[in-house]
Amino acid sequence: MRSHDLHGYSHRHLLVQSSILLFLGTFSAAQAASDILSKGSNLTYGETLVSANGSFTLGFFSRGVPARRYLGIWFTVSNSSGDAVCWVANRDHPLGDSSGVLAISDTGSLVLLDGSGRAAWSSNTTAGAGAASPTVKLLESGNLVLLDGNDGGVDDYGVVKLWQSFDHPTNTLLPGAKIGINLWSGGGWSLTSWRDADDPSPGEFRYTMVRRGLLPEIVTLDSSDAIKYRTGVWNGRWFSGIPEMNSFSNMFVFQVTVSPSEVSYSYAAKAGAPPSLSRVLLNYTADAVRVVWWLDKRGWDNFFTGPRDDCDHYNRCGHSGVCNHTAASTTWPCSCVQGFVPVSSSDWDGRDSSGGCRRNVSLDCGDNGTTDGFVRLPGVKLPDTLNSSLDTSITLDECRARCLANCSCVAYAAADVQGGGDDVGTGCIMWPENLTDLRYVAGGQTLYLRQATPPSGTGRLKKETRVLVAAGSTLGFIGLIMLAIFAVQAVRIRRRNLLIQMTEAVETAQDPSVSSIALATVKSATRNFSTRNVIGEGTFGIVYEGKLPRGHPLLHGLAGRTIAVKRLKPIGDLPDIIVRYFTREMQLMSGLKQHRNVLRLLAYCDEASERILVYEYMHRRSLDAYIFGTPRERALLNWCRRLQIIQGIADGVKHLHEGEGSAGNVIHRDLKPANVLLDGGWQAKVADFGTAKLLVAGATGTRTRIGTPGYMAPEYVQSDGGETTLKCDVYSFGVTLMETLSGRKNCDTPSLVSEVKTILNCLGRSRC
């Protein structure tokens, strides 16, 4: 179809119309700061409409080289039309110059004309033909509406009569808009990604609400309508795969509508919440990102990204497999659910889980009843409900009985958890076949998995054997008590000395910006260490995402900040190395001068039995997730970005080795991609100083061997008397550099070495 026939306009008619509209430019709405464009007026390049309170601007903006011009709406507070565009009119037909004109046509449609009078875009509003004096208004919600001037265009329910941009979203969902299915028209509302960062034309991905089975959920689809990511079904309080929504409940009200006319999702700002602007953005890499602009902070804050990690990719571990992201950076994240084994062990050994899992013990169910039972699988995103059944009228106990009586039912769960935890939820979802897209998620729902009941034991120990076992156990127990008495005394003495060292380290902190923080404040920031806030777990403790309260007089500039909280395991439950870890990190971080490429310690908590370290929050997590991740994650690291990261790591290590600040020279001793964190701008920050070592003046090294195999210098590993020197970090940096450039682990040495020349040649041709 030729562009001048795009919406049924004759070429001659449009030329005449555009000439008239251009002649009427003296009546342009841009002559005053207005939110209204009336019929007979027009909007040209450089002119804008601004919503009543100034939150949104409608106008023209440019993208790409050579420049392509678009009509769009953006957040005014970002001070740039290219920074936060939330709606684009002519994304399929950009203008080649600045001669575009927006006006209301004789037929009552809102139309964008190019310099030749051709329609680059139109609202195609048939209802506007009978309007006496149609007007266009940019609302404070960011919604552009075409109104009938006779009655204001809005009925008692607040529904725009003629046309609104909220019915035609592009890549952004604003409060009050919706995504989902229009059951009356057969159409719907969905977000469509841009083609790339500088091209607003429709991209490969869509984000919308669907019903797979009978329950609604949000999915990201690719160009073939294959699922890339799904939120999990709505359970009355949150989507089962996003329990983090509970932590947003003080800011937003979430609305899921299921009616004869539509199935949709929308959200709104909660009354009394801190003043802010917000959006859900589907970017060109298929990430759906919820961001908030704090009016007092004047900056965007990333609240949530879906998919959040590798386990959120659809059906990551195959049918009846379950994905566990807490192990993803070091081990294979996939496993089979209880009672199942891989269909192909060789495929799983090769890290291919697409074949899924099968039962290793058949269920016992038939005409004569069943001996099967159920096991709880807590903290999960519920499986895909495509072929499931739903009954919202029964209790969870009734659901269990119904599933047990149905030999094809393999699992069940509560459909609605509004009444409390999912163990006391209501309604019933039953799955009749393989479980698809199952993952662990902190704070998730409970799935009840059908299992064959194992046969009870029939053998008994003979009396004589029982006597011998009892006697041996008694003697062994007495011996253990004696050993325990001596061990406890030794541990107490050792622990007391370590605690003294730790206290001294805290008291002698040199950096005044590293302040102590009350345990109550940390608990409030992390929702009392809620499992829903967990973002990582390691040998020494658990890391939580937290949000410090605003307006607190003792937070020294940290109020309202998103933080990462490392809660070390209780001293009484772990070896003394935990105390050493806390002591070492406090000594180093408090005495080390701040640097852009070294993770900053913001505060610490030393209260009761708690040892807590509070760091700045890194939105993109660790480097290894990108260089060893999925093809989509790897693709985010182009050459320029990899070089930027490598330069940042080098600068951070240089800062440690030069010993700026009171800490002196610092050997990291465990430099690797997993200990390099990335902020929202891909700036690298060296992290995890629990194993680092100070070099006192005049010393050349230390003989305590610590590190990760593969990143430790060979001469240091192979020599019993080898010293840890600054050169050991240089070796580790070299391994990290090669892994970052090649995307291969250091254990794949032959392939890694063979690609060095190719990599360097590519770098020589790259332009960054």
mmCIF file of C-alpha atoms in Angstrom, residues 22 50 67 108 130 269 405 426 488 497 571 626:
data_model
loop_
_atom_site.group_PDB
_atom_site.id
_atom_site.type_symbol
_atom_site.label_atom_id
_atom_site.label_comp_id
_atom_site.label_asym_id
_atom_site.label_seq_id
_atom_site.Cartn_x
_atom_site.Cartn_y
_atom_site.Cartn_z
ATOM 1 C CA LEU A 22 -0.117 25.367 7.436
ATOM 2 C CA VAL A 50 2.211 19.942 27.975
ATOM 3 C CA ALA A 67 17.647 11.545 11.698
ATOM 4 C CA GLY A 108 -12.786 14.183 12.978
ATOM 5 C CA GLY A 130 -20.260 13.833 13.888
ATOM 6 C CA ALA A 269 -0.364 4.864 42.218
ATOM 7 C CA ALA A 405 -9.289 -39.411 42.965
ATOM 8 C CA THR A 426 -8.914 -21.336 48.317
ATOM 9 C CA VAL A 488 33.721 -26.000 73.172
ATOM 10 C CA ASN A 497 39.831 -13.293 70.658
ATOM 11 C CA ILE A 571 28.461 -16.689 64.756
ATOM 12 C CA TYR A 626 26.504 -12.233 31.145
#
